[in-house]
Amino acid sequence: MARVYNFSAGPSMLPEEVLKTAAAEMLEFGESGQSVMEMSHRSKEYQAIFDETEANLREIMNIPDNYEVLFLQGGASTQFAMLPLNLMTKNGKADFIITGQWANKAYKEAARYGAAREVASSKDKTFSYIPKTTAADFDPEADYVHICMNNTIYGTKYNTLPDTGDVPLVADISSCILSEPIDVTKFGVLYAGAQKNVAPAGVTIVIIRKDLIGNAMDITPTMLNYVTHAENGSMFNTPPCYAIYIAGLTFKWIKKMGGLEAMKELNEKKAKLLYDFLDNSKLFKGTVVAEDRSLMNVPFITGNEELDAKFVAEAKKAGFVNLKGHRSVGGMRASIYNAMPIEGVEKLVEFMKKFEEENA
Ligand SMILES: *Cc1c(COP(=O)(O)O)cnc(C)c1O
C-alpha cells in the first residue's frame, strides 16, 4: 500500500490514525457486535458515541453553554438557505461581504428570502484579498452579517474580524474549522461542512447562539428549522451517524495533538514553509496578498498555463495529488488541512524546487 500526499480542497485527507481506528472498529465497535454503520441511532451505544463527540467538540472549541451544537445533513450549502429562513426575520435584512464563490452563493440564496445587501467585495482583484470594512458600513438593522472566514478557492482568510456592532456575525468556517482557536462568543452562528477538516462528507456542524433559534419564517420547512434539530438533539430524523462517529475520532485526535493552539502552531509552520518558498521562487508565485493568506488553502501559479499543467501532471506522478487549482481560477492550489503531515509540505517544497531548477 502506498498512500499519496493528497492536497485536495475537499473531500480531503483525514488523519491516518483516525482511518486506522475506523478500520479496526469496522466490523465490531467495542463489544456491540456490530459496525457503527449498522447501529440504530436510538441505541444506547450510538447515543454514547454522539454525546462524547459533542462534548469533545465543545471542549476543543471552548463553546459556551448558551450555544447549541447541531449535527445536520445537507452540507454547508443548505445553511445558505437555513440562515435567512431562520434569522432574516426581525427586519428582513442581512449584510454580506463577498470574498469568493461560497460567500456569493450564501448572498444569492439569502436574496431569495429577504433584503440581502452586498456591503463589500474583492471581486475587482479576483478575490485575492479581504476587503476592509468599518462598523459604519453595516446596517445596524440587519438581522445578521455573513462572512466566509476562509475562502477555500481563492486562499484568503479573515485574520481580523469585521466590527459589526450589535449585529450578529455569521461565518462559514467550512475550510478552517479546528485549524486554530476561534472565539465563539464573537459569533451568532458558525457553520461548516465536515469534508475539509473533520470527517467524510455528510455531516454539517452548526454552532448557534440559543437566542437566535425560534424565529423562523412560517414558510420554513420543518427540516430547515433550527428549532427542530435543537429540540431533538440533532435526532429529529436519522442523523449522518457514521460521519458523526468519524468526526468524534478526529476530535479525539486533535485533543491528543494538544488542542487548537497546537494545531495552529503546526498549521502556521506548514503554511510558512510553502509561502516562504513561493516568496523566493523565480518560477512560482502565490496569488494572495500577504496579510490575508489562508493557513489551509495555498493557491499559486507559474504565470504560464502549459507549465502549470506540466507541474500538476509531474507532481501527480511523484505522489502529490490534487494540486490543480479550482476550475474557476486555474493554476495550482495546495490544500494543507490539519491532517496533512508536515512531511507532506516539506516534500512538496522539495519537489517544487526541483521542478523550478528543471524548468526556470
Ligand atoms: C466546501 C465549501 C462549501 C460547500 O460545502 P458543501 O458541504 O459541499 O455544501 C461552502 N463553503 C466553504 C467555505 C467551503 O469550503
mmCIF file of C-alpha atoms and ligand atoms in Angstrom:
data_model
loop_
_atom_site.group_PDB
_atom_site.id
_atom_site.type_symbol
_atom_site.label_atom_id
_atom_site.label_comp_id
_atom_site.label_asym_id
_atom_site.label_seq_id
_atom_site.Cartn_x
_atom_site.Cartn_y
_atom_site.Cartn_z
ATOM 1 C CA MET A 1 0.000 0.000 0.000
ATOM 2 C CA ALA A 2 1.298 3.468 -0.899
ATOM 3 C CA ARG A 3 -0.688 6.415 0.345
ATOM 4 C CA VAL A 4 -0.245 9.643 -1.608
ATOM 5 C CA TYR A 5 0.049 13.173 -0.273
ATOM 6 C CA ASN A 6 -3.436 14.412 -1.077
ATOM 7 C CA PHE A 7 -3.750 18.196 -1.435
ATOM 8 C CA SER A 8 -7.458 18.077 -2.310
ATOM 9 C CA ALA A 9 -9.572 21.045 -1.229
ATOM 10 C CA GLY A 10 -12.355 18.707 -0.173
ATOM 11 C CA PRO A 11 -13.166 15.965 0.491
ATOM 12 C CA SER A 12 -9.634 15.827 1.773
ATOM 13 C CA MET A 13 -7.144 13.890 3.856
ATOM 14 C CA LEU A 14 -8.123 12.507 7.230
ATOM 15 C CA PRO A 15 -5.584 11.738 9.948
ATOM 16 C CA GLU A 16 -4.156 8.262 9.362
ATOM 17 C CA GLU A 17 -4.779 7.414 12.999
ATOM 18 C CA VAL A 18 -8.486 8.168 12.548
ATOM 19 C CA LEU A 19 -8.679 5.914 9.496
ATOM 20 C CA LYS A 20 -6.839 3.117 11.292
ATOM 21 C CA THR A 21 -9.167 3.269 14.290
ATOM 22 C CA ALA A 22 -12.180 3.279 11.971
ATOM 23 C CA ALA A 23 -10.740 0.259 10.140
ATOM 24 C CA ALA A 24 -10.085 -1.623 13.368
ATOM 25 C CA GLU A 25 -13.631 -0.902 14.555
ATOM 26 C CA MET A 26 -15.286 -1.517 11.202
ATOM 27 C CA LEU A 27 -16.756 -4.963 11.937
ATOM 28 C CA GLU A 28 -17.354 -4.502 15.628
ATOM 29 C CA PHE A 29 -17.473 -1.297 17.644
ATOM 30 C CA GLY A 30 -16.469 -2.054 21.225
ATOM 31 C CA GLU A 31 -18.414 -5.076 22.418
ATOM 32 C CA SER A 32 -21.507 -4.181 20.451
ATOM 33 C CA GLY A 33 -21.220 -6.978 17.885
ATOM 34 C CA GLN A 34 -21.867 -4.509 15.079
ATOM 35 C CA SER A 35 -20.365 -1.737 12.992
ATOM 36 C CA VAL A 36 -21.243 1.869 13.868
ATOM 37 C CA MET A 37 -22.771 1.978 10.363
ATOM 38 C CA GLU A 38 -25.311 -0.646 11.374
ATOM 39 C CA MET A 39 -26.328 0.793 14.738
ATOM 40 C CA SER A 40 -29.715 2.238 15.492
ATOM 41 C CA HIS A 41 -29.295 5.935 16.099
ATOM 42 C CA ARG A 42 -31.677 5.434 19.046
ATOM 43 C CA SER A 43 -29.418 2.821 20.690
ATOM 44 C CA LYS A 44 -27.543 3.381 23.942
ATOM 45 C CA GLU A 45 -24.245 2.604 22.195
ATOM 46 C CA TYR A 46 -24.758 5.191 19.484
ATOM 47 C CA GLN A 47 -26.042 7.868 21.859
ATOM 48 C CA ALA A 48 -22.827 7.446 23.860
ATOM 49 C CA ILE A 49 -20.724 7.990 20.706
ATOM 50 C CA PHE A 50 -22.793 11.051 19.820
ATOM 51 C CA ASP A 51 -22.641 12.589 23.314
ATOM 52 C CA GLU A 52 -18.889 12.101 23.562
ATOM 53 C CA THR A 53 -18.425 13.647 20.122
ATOM 54 C CA GLU A 54 -20.402 16.762 21.025
ATOM 55 C CA ALA A 55 -18.687 17.074 24.417
ATOM 56 C CA ASN A 56 -15.244 16.869 22.815
ATOM 57 C CA LEU A 57 -16.111 19.492 20.196
ATOM 58 C CA ARG A 58 -17.392 21.799 22.942
ATOM 59 C CA GLU A 59 -14.185 21.272 24.879
ATOM 60 C CA ILE A 60 -11.809 21.755 21.924
ATOM 61 C CA MET A 61 -13.579 24.879 20.614
ATOM 62 C CA ASN A 62 -14.468 26.187 24.065
ATOM 63 C CA ILE A 63 -18.144 26.523 23.111
ATOM 64 C CA PRO A 64 -20.187 28.243 25.852
ATOM 65 C CA ASP A 65 -23.458 26.757 27.190
ATOM 66 C CA ASN A 66 -25.580 29.445 25.549
ATOM 67 C CA TYR A 67 -24.692 27.944 22.154
ATOM 68 C CA GLU A 68 -26.385 24.913 20.631
ATOM 69 C CA VAL A 69 -24.232 22.451 18.661
ATOM 70 C CA LEU A 70 -26.113 20.738 15.830
ATOM 71 C CA PHE A 71 -25.015 17.883 13.576
ATOM 72 C CA LEU A 72 -27.052 18.228 10.390
ATOM 73 C CA GLN A 73 -27.166 17.000 6.805
ATOM 74 C CA GLY A 74 -27.247 18.939 3.556
ATOM 75 C CA GLY A 75 -23.726 20.373 3.582
ATOM 76 C CA ALA A 76 -22.688 23.956 4.161
ATOM 77 C CA SER A 77 -24.749 24.846 1.081
ATOM 78 C CA THR A 78 -28.010 24.041 2.878
ATOM 79 C CA GLN A 79 -27.034 26.604 5.520
ATOM 80 C CA PHE A 80 -27.107 29.259 2.796
ATOM 81 C CA ALA A 81 -30.921 28.821 2.912
ATOM 82 C CA MET A 82 -31.385 27.867 6.565
ATOM 83 C CA LEU A 83 -29.704 31.047 7.755
ATOM 84 C CA PRO A 84 -32.065 33.514 6.074
ATOM 85 C CA LEU A 85 -35.130 31.337 6.752
ATOM 86 C CA ASN A 86 -34.323 31.309 10.470
ATOM 87 C CA LEU A 87 -32.521 34.596 11.058
ATOM 88 C CA MET A 88 -33.676 37.127 8.473
ATOM 89 C CA THR A 89 -36.945 37.566 10.300
ATOM 90 C CA LYS A 90 -36.821 40.622 12.534
ATOM 91 C CA ASN A 91 -36.192 43.278 9.899
ATOM 92 C CA GLY A 92 -35.932 41.048 6.847
ATOM 93 C CA LYS A 93 -32.427 42.321 6.064
ATOM 94 C CA ALA A 94 -28.911 40.927 6.093
ATOM 95 C CA ASP A 95 -25.469 42.202 5.054
ATOM 96 C CA PHE A 96 -22.909 40.205 3.092
ATOM 97 C CA ILE A 97 -19.216 40.535 2.348
ATOM 98 C CA ILE A 98 -18.369 38.887 -0.953
ATOM 99 C CA THR A 99 -14.937 37.279 -0.753
ATOM 100 C CA GLY A 100 -15.469 34.478 -3.244
ATOM 101 C CA GLN A 101 -17.851 31.922 -4.662
ATOM 102 C CA TRP A 102 -19.093 30.494 -1.381
ATOM 103 C CA ALA A 103 -19.758 33.921 0.123
ATOM 104 C CA ASN A 104 -21.561 34.854 -3.076
ATOM 105 C CA LYS A 105 -23.701 31.723 -3.001
ATOM 106 C CA ALA A 106 -24.744 32.498 0.575
ATOM 107 C CA TYR A 107 -25.662 36.018 -0.528
ATOM 108 C CA LYS A 108 -27.631 34.910 -3.600
ATOM 109 C CA GLU A 109 -29.615 32.343 -1.645
ATOM 110 C CA ALA A 110 -30.465 34.830 1.123
ATOM 111 C CA ALA A 111 -31.672 37.301 -1.506
ATOM 112 C CA ARG A 112 -34.490 34.848 -2.284
ATOM 113 C CA TYR A 113 -35.918 35.343 1.216
ATOM 114 C CA GLY A 114 -35.283 38.974 2.065
ATOM 115 C CA ALA A 115 -33.266 42.117 1.501
ATOM 116 C CA ALA A 116 -29.702 40.824 1.146
ATOM 117 C CA ARG A 117 -27.143 43.577 0.670
ATOM 118 C CA GLU A 118 -23.592 43.398 -0.617
ATOM 119 C CA VAL A 119 -21.521 45.541 1.724
ATOM 120 C CA ALA A 120 -18.085 44.931 0.244
ATOM 121 C CA SER A 121 -16.449 42.681 -2.315
ATOM 122 C CA SER A 122 -12.968 41.733 -3.502
ATOM 123 C CA LYS A 123 -14.191 40.636 -6.914
ATOM 124 C CA ASP A 124 -12.253 43.503 -8.580
ATOM 125 C CA LYS A 125 -8.993 41.639 -7.934
ATOM 126 C CA THR A 126 -10.157 38.026 -8.347
ATOM 127 C CA PHE A 127 -10.825 37.728 -4.601
ATOM 128 C CA SER A 128 -7.114 37.898 -3.798
ATOM 129 C CA TYR A 129 -7.661 39.963 -0.634
ATOM 130 C CA ILE A 130 -10.158 40.557 2.191
ATOM 131 C CA PRO A 131 -11.948 43.896 1.793
ATOM 132 C CA LYS A 132 -11.623 46.279 4.740
ATOM 133 C CA THR A 133 -14.816 47.380 6.458
ATOM 134 C CA THR A 134 -15.728 49.506 9.445
ATOM 135 C CA ALA A 135 -18.778 49.353 11.721
ATOM 136 C CA ALA A 136 -20.302 52.235 9.752
ATOM 137 C CA ASP A 137 -20.503 50.061 6.619
ATOM 138 C CA PHE A 138 -23.078 47.763 8.199
ATOM 139 C CA ASP A 139 -26.799 48.368 8.561
ATOM 140 C CA PRO A 140 -27.484 48.419 12.319
ATOM 141 C CA GLU A 141 -30.926 46.992 11.491
ATOM 142 C CA ALA A 142 -29.570 44.000 9.599
ATOM 143 C CA ASP A 143 -30.587 40.693 11.166
ATOM 144 C CA TYR A 144 -27.078 39.374 10.617
ATOM 145 C CA VAL A 145 -23.815 39.937 8.769
ATOM 146 C CA HIS A 146 -22.454 36.988 6.810
ATOM 147 C CA ILE A 147 -18.804 36.290 6.043
ATOM 148 C CA CYS A 148 -16.876 33.338 4.691
ATOM 149 C CA MET A 149 -13.981 33.066 7.139
ATOM 150 C CA ASN A 150 -11.576 31.110 4.932
ATOM 151 C CA ASN A 151 -12.015 31.224 1.178
ATOM 152 C CA THR A 152 -11.232 27.727 0.025
ATOM 153 C CA ILE A 153 -10.999 28.554 -3.673
ATOM 154 C CA TYR A 154 -9.014 31.798 -3.508
ATOM 155 C CA GLY A 155 -6.895 31.146 -0.410
ATOM 156 C CA THR A 156 -7.758 34.194 1.676
ATOM 157 C CA LYS A 157 -8.684 34.264 5.353
ATOM 158 C CA TYR A 158 -10.052 36.776 7.826
ATOM 159 C CA ASN A 159 -7.255 37.467 10.279
ATOM 160 C CA THR A 160 -9.238 40.306 11.864
ATOM 161 C CA LEU A 161 -12.997 40.019 12.207
ATOM 162 C CA PRO A 162 -15.201 42.820 10.890
ATOM 163 C CA ASP A 163 -16.702 45.036 13.575
ATOM 164 C CA THR A 164 -20.454 44.624 13.098
ATOM 165 C CA GLY A 165 -21.549 46.433 16.255
ATOM 166 C CA ASP A 166 -24.558 44.647 17.793
ATOM 167 C CA VAL A 167 -25.481 42.802 14.607
ATOM 168 C CA PRO A 168 -24.803 39.052 14.942
ATOM 169 C CA LEU A 169 -21.875 37.855 12.849
ATOM 170 C CA VAL A 170 -22.440 34.601 10.949
ATOM 171 C CA ALA A 171 -19.465 32.778 9.473
ATOM 172 C CA ASP A 172 -18.943 29.893 7.093
ATOM 173 C CA ILE A 173 -15.919 28.117 8.582
ATOM 174 C CA SER A 174 -16.083 25.016 6.362
ATOM 175 C CA SER A 175 -12.423 25.126 5.375
ATOM 176 C CA CYS A 176 -10.848 26.457 8.584
ATOM 177 C CA ILE A 177 -12.811 24.806 11.406
ATOM 178 C CA LEU A 178 -10.416 23.389 14.020
ATOM 179 C CA SER A 179 -7.346 24.802 12.261
ATOM 180 C CA GLU A 180 -6.746 27.326 15.054
ATOM 181 C CA PRO A 181 -8.594 28.654 18.117
ATOM 182 C CA ILE A 182 -11.666 30.759 17.430
ATOM 183 C CA ASP A 183 -13.577 32.949 19.893
ATOM 184 C CA VAL A 184 -17.084 31.507 19.505
ATOM 185 C CA THR A 185 -18.610 34.328 21.576
ATOM 186 C CA LYS A 186 -17.857 36.774 18.755
ATOM 187 C CA PHE A 187 -20.365 34.978 16.505
ATOM 188 C CA GLY A 188 -24.090 34.398 16.309
ATOM 189 C CA VAL A 189 -23.641 31.334 14.115
ATOM 190 C CA LEU A 190 -20.658 29.293 12.914
ATOM 191 C CA TYR A 191 -21.180 26.518 10.401
ATOM 192 C CA ALA A 192 -19.060 24.047 8.478
ATOM 193 C CA GLY A 193 -19.376 21.087 6.167
ATOM 194 C CA ALA A 194 -17.205 18.297 7.576
ATOM 195 C CA GLN A 195 -15.320 17.171 4.496
ATOM 196 C CA LYS A 196 -12.409 19.638 4.736
ATOM 197 C CA ASN A 197 -11.078 19.253 8.255
ATOM 198 C CA VAL A 198 -13.349 16.936 10.220
ATOM 199 C CA ALA A 199 -14.867 13.837 8.628
ATOM 200 C CA PRO A 200 -16.168 12.399 5.365
ATOM 201 C CA ALA A 201 -18.868 14.438 3.630
ATOM 202 C CA GLY A 202 -22.334 14.037 5.096
ATOM 203 C CA VAL A 203 -22.375 15.926 8.369
ATOM 204 C CA THR A 204 -22.614 19.694 8.767
ATOM 205 C CA ILE A 205 -21.745 21.281 12.092
ATOM 206 C CA VAL A 206 -23.786 24.313 13.189
ATOM 207 C CA ILE A 207 -22.865 26.229 16.336
ATOM 208 C CA ILE A 208 -25.639 28.719 17.051
ATOM 209 C CA ARG A 209 -26.371 31.117 19.902
ATOM 210 C CA LYS A 210 -29.562 29.875 21.535
ATOM 211 C CA ASP A 211 -31.418 33.202 21.386
ATOM 212 C CA LEU A 212 -31.190 33.103 17.579
ATOM 213 C CA ILE A 213 -33.237 29.899 17.445
ATOM 214 C CA GLY A 214 -37.024 30.014 17.307
ATOM 215 C CA ASN A 215 -37.805 32.925 14.995
ATOM 216 C CA ALA A 216 -38.040 31.122 11.656
ATOM 217 C CA MET A 217 -40.307 32.269 8.828
ATOM 218 C CA ASP A 218 -43.666 30.456 8.570
ATOM 219 C CA ILE A 219 -42.690 29.001 5.207
ATOM 220 C CA THR A 220 -39.615 27.286 6.712
ATOM 221 C CA PRO A 221 -39.688 23.530 6.048
ATOM 222 C CA THR A 222 -39.584 21.542 9.300
ATOM 223 C CA MET A 223 -36.190 20.073 8.421
ATOM 224 C CA LEU A 224 -34.732 23.542 7.782
ATOM 225 C CA ASN A 225 -35.846 24.975 11.109
ATOM 226 C CA TYR A 226 -33.089 25.081 13.746
ATOM 227 C CA VAL A 227 -35.760 24.512 16.430
ATOM 228 C CA THR A 228 -36.491 21.056 15.023
ATOM 229 C CA HIS A 229 -32.906 19.932 15.479
ATOM 230 C CA ALA A 230 -32.178 21.829 18.705
ATOM 231 C CA GLU A 231 -35.232 20.329 20.435
ATOM 232 C CA ASN A 232 -34.374 16.810 19.331
ATOM 233 C CA GLY A 233 -30.634 16.658 19.992
ATOM 234 C CA SER A 234 -29.967 16.528 16.226
ATOM 235 C CA MET A 235 -32.063 13.335 16.096
ATOM 236 C CA PHE A 236 -35.405 14.517 14.742
ATOM 237 C CA ASN A 237 -34.636 12.091 11.940
ATOM 238 C CA THR A 238 -31.675 9.806 11.290
ATOM 239 C CA PRO A 239 -28.508 11.871 11.620
ATOM 240 C CA PRO A 240 -25.426 11.127 9.476
ATOM 241 C CA CYS A 241 -24.377 8.568 12.097
ATOM 242 C CA TYR A 242 -21.150 7.278 10.624
ATOM 243 C CA ALA A 243 -19.788 10.697 9.636
ATOM 244 C CA ILE A 244 -20.503 11.908 13.194
ATOM 245 C CA TYR A 245 -18.571 8.920 14.563
ATOM 246 C CA ILE A 246 -15.558 9.785 12.354
ATOM 247 C CA ALA A 247 -15.845 13.425 13.455
ATOM 248 C CA GLY A 248 -15.634 12.104 17.019
ATOM 249 C CA LEU A 249 -12.414 10.238 16.191
ATOM 250 C CA THR A 250 -10.962 13.424 14.662
ATOM 251 C CA PHE A 251 -11.860 15.435 17.781
ATOM 252 C CA LYS A 252 -10.061 12.842 19.954
ATOM 253 C CA TRP A 253 -7.043 13.061 17.639
ATOM 254 C CA ILE A 254 -6.989 16.866 17.974
ATOM 255 C CA LYS A 255 -7.152 16.583 21.769
ATOM 256 C CA LYS A 256 -4.203 14.190 21.676
ATOM 257 C CA MET A 257 -2.286 16.573 19.390
ATOM 258 C CA GLY A 258 -2.657 19.265 22.075
ATOM 259 C CA GLY A 259 -5.839 21.054 21.023
ATOM 260 C CA LEU A 260 -6.320 24.044 18.754
ATOM 261 C CA GLU A 261 -3.303 26.040 19.988
ATOM 262 C CA ALA A 262 -1.085 23.153 18.951
ATOM 263 C CA MET A 263 -2.945 22.755 15.638
ATOM 264 C CA LYS A 264 -2.430 26.441 14.936
ATOM 265 C CA GLU A 265 1.287 26.225 15.630
ATOM 266 C CA LEU A 266 1.651 23.235 13.345
ATOM 267 C CA ASN A 267 -0.511 24.780 10.609
ATOM 268 C CA GLU A 268 1.491 28.021 10.728
ATOM 269 C CA LYS A 269 4.710 26.070 10.390
ATOM 270 C CA LYS A 270 3.356 24.129 7.413
ATOM 271 C CA ALA A 271 1.986 27.231 5.662
ATOM 272 C CA LYS A 272 5.208 29.187 6.278
ATOM 273 C CA LEU A 273 7.267 26.506 4.532
ATOM 274 C CA LEU A 274 5.173 26.906 1.423
ATOM 275 C CA TYR A 275 4.732 30.705 1.483
ATOM 276 C CA ASP A 276 8.437 31.315 2.162
ATOM 277 C CA PHE A 277 9.293 29.165 -0.818
ATOM 278 C CA LEU A 278 6.749 30.939 -3.042
ATOM 279 C CA ASP A 279 8.013 34.365 -1.938
ATOM 280 C CA ASN A 280 11.555 33.468 -3.010
ATOM 281 C CA SER A 281 10.833 31.370 -6.072
ATOM 282 C CA LYS A 282 11.733 32.587 -9.554
ATOM 283 C CA LEU A 283 9.132 30.329 -11.147
ATOM 284 C CA PHE A 284 6.169 30.049 -8.772
ATOM 285 C CA LYS A 285 4.263 32.790 -7.082
ATOM 286 C CA GLY A 286 1.375 32.990 -4.609
ATOM 287 C CA THR A 287 -1.762 34.813 -5.701
ATOM 288 C CA VAL A 288 -2.951 36.292 -2.378
ATOM 289 C CA VAL A 289 -1.828 39.472 -0.609
ATOM 290 C CA ALA A 290 0.444 38.510 2.290
ATOM 291 C CA GLU A 291 -1.724 39.804 5.155
ATOM 292 C CA ASP A 292 -4.816 37.832 4.109
ATOM 293 C CA ARG A 293 -3.221 34.480 3.367
ATOM 294 C CA SER A 294 -5.010 31.294 4.367
ATOM 295 C CA LEU A 295 -3.335 28.665 6.527
ATOM 296 C CA MET A 296 -5.335 25.944 4.795
ATOM 297 C CA ASN A 297 -5.523 26.676 1.048
ATOM 298 C CA VAL A 298 -2.489 27.970 -0.822
ATOM 299 C CA PRO A 299 -3.061 28.920 -4.465
ATOM 300 C CA PHE A 300 -0.088 29.604 -6.720
ATOM 301 C CA ILE A 301 0.815 29.957 -10.387
ATOM 302 C CA THR A 302 3.801 29.942 -12.704
ATOM 303 C CA GLY A 303 2.196 32.508 -14.999
ATOM 304 C CA ASN A 304 2.272 30.022 -17.866
ATOM 305 C CA GLU A 305 -0.711 27.690 -18.256
ATOM 306 C CA GLU A 306 1.249 24.986 -20.058
ATOM 307 C CA LEU A 307 3.865 24.941 -17.335
ATOM 308 C CA ASP A 308 1.102 24.799 -14.688
ATOM 309 C CA ALA A 309 -0.352 21.726 -16.386
ATOM 310 C CA LYS A 310 3.080 20.121 -16.650
ATOM 311 C CA PHE A 311 3.698 20.757 -12.954
ATOM 312 C CA VAL A 312 0.355 19.250 -11.908
ATOM 313 C CA ALA A 313 0.970 16.156 -14.058
ATOM 314 C CA GLU A 314 4.546 15.596 -12.844
ATOM 315 C CA ALA A 315 3.542 16.204 -9.233
ATOM 316 C CA LYS A 316 0.853 13.564 -9.558
ATOM 317 C CA LYS A 317 3.372 11.024 -10.849
ATOM 318 C CA ALA A 318 5.571 11.812 -7.858
ATOM 319 C CA GLY A 319 2.724 11.149 -5.384
ATOM 320 C CA PHE A 320 1.429 14.692 -4.782
ATOM 321 C CA VAL A 321 -2.165 14.612 -5.960
ATOM 322 C CA ASN A 322 -5.000 17.106 -6.446
ATOM 323 C CA LEU A 323 -2.786 20.171 -6.872
ATOM 324 C CA LYS A 324 -4.786 21.579 -9.767
ATOM 325 C CA GLY A 325 -6.408 24.916 -8.900
ATOM 326 C CA HIS A 326 -10.186 25.347 -8.820
ATOM 327 C CA ARG A 327 -11.712 25.186 -12.300
ATOM 328 C CA SER A 328 -12.753 28.854 -11.970
ATOM 329 C CA VAL A 329 -9.222 30.173 -11.328
ATOM 330 C CA GLY A 330 -6.728 27.728 -12.847
ATOM 331 C CA GLY A 331 -3.125 27.452 -11.672
ATOM 332 C CA MET A 332 -2.421 25.328 -8.633
ATOM 333 C CA ARG A 333 -3.734 25.068 -5.112
ATOM 334 C CA ALA A 334 -2.264 23.098 -2.232
ATOM 335 C CA SER A 335 -4.816 22.460 0.492
ATOM 336 C CA ILE A 336 -2.907 21.697 3.665
ATOM 337 C CA TYR A 337 -5.589 20.913 6.221
ATOM 338 C CA ASN A 338 -4.940 19.595 9.736
ATOM 339 C CA ALA A 339 -4.437 16.032 8.512
ATOM 340 C CA MET A 340 -1.642 16.912 6.055
ATOM 341 C CA PRO A 341 1.573 15.951 7.848
ATOM 342 C CA ILE A 342 4.411 18.478 7.796
ATOM 343 C CA GLU A 343 6.494 15.948 5.811
ATOM 344 C CA GLY A 344 3.937 16.269 3.018
ATOM 345 C CA VAL A 345 4.587 20.011 2.751
ATOM 346 C CA GLU A 346 8.354 19.615 3.100
ATOM 347 C CA LYS A 347 8.417 17.060 0.307
ATOM 348 C CA LEU A 348 6.155 19.178 -1.889
ATOM 349 C CA VAL A 349 8.516 22.145 -1.488
ATOM 350 C CA GLU A 350 11.480 19.911 -2.391
ATOM 351 C CA PHE A 351 9.630 18.760 -5.469
ATOM 352 C CA MET A 352 8.779 22.354 -6.450
ATOM 353 C CA LYS A 353 12.442 23.353 -6.074
ATOM 354 C CA LYS A 354 13.480 20.548 -8.376
ATOM 355 C CA PHE A 355 10.790 21.464 -10.901
ATOM 356 C CA GLU A 356 11.929 25.068 -10.797
ATOM 357 C CA GLU A 357 15.554 24.100 -11.493
ATOM 358 C CA GLU A 358 14.476 21.989 -14.437
ATOM 359 C CA ASN A 359 12.028 24.479 -15.916
ATOM 360 C CA ALA A 360 13.030 28.020 -14.996
HETATM 361 C C1 LIG B 1 -16.652 23.346 0.521
HETATM 362 C C2 LIG B 1 -17.262 24.603 0.982
HETATM 363 C C3 LIG B 1 -18.641 24.827 0.939
HETATM 364 C C4 LIG B 1 -19.603 23.838 0.331
HETATM 365 O O1 LIG B 1 -19.833 22.807 1.230
HETATM 366 P P1 LIG B 1 -20.900 21.664 0.906
HETATM 367 O O2 LIG B 1 -20.824 20.866 2.172
HETATM 368 O O3 LIG B 1 -20.411 20.937 -0.305
HETATM 369 O O4 LIG B 1 -22.209 22.297 0.701
HETATM 370 C C5 LIG B 1 -19.130 26.014 1.431
HETATM 371 N N1 LIG B 1 -18.315 26.940 1.952
HETATM 372 C C6 LIG B 1 -16.982 26.760 2.008
HETATM 373 C C7 LIG B 1 -16.117 27.828 2.593
HETATM 374 C C8 LIG B 1 -16.410 25.588 1.530
HETATM 375 O O5 LIG B 1 -15.084 25.415 1.593
#
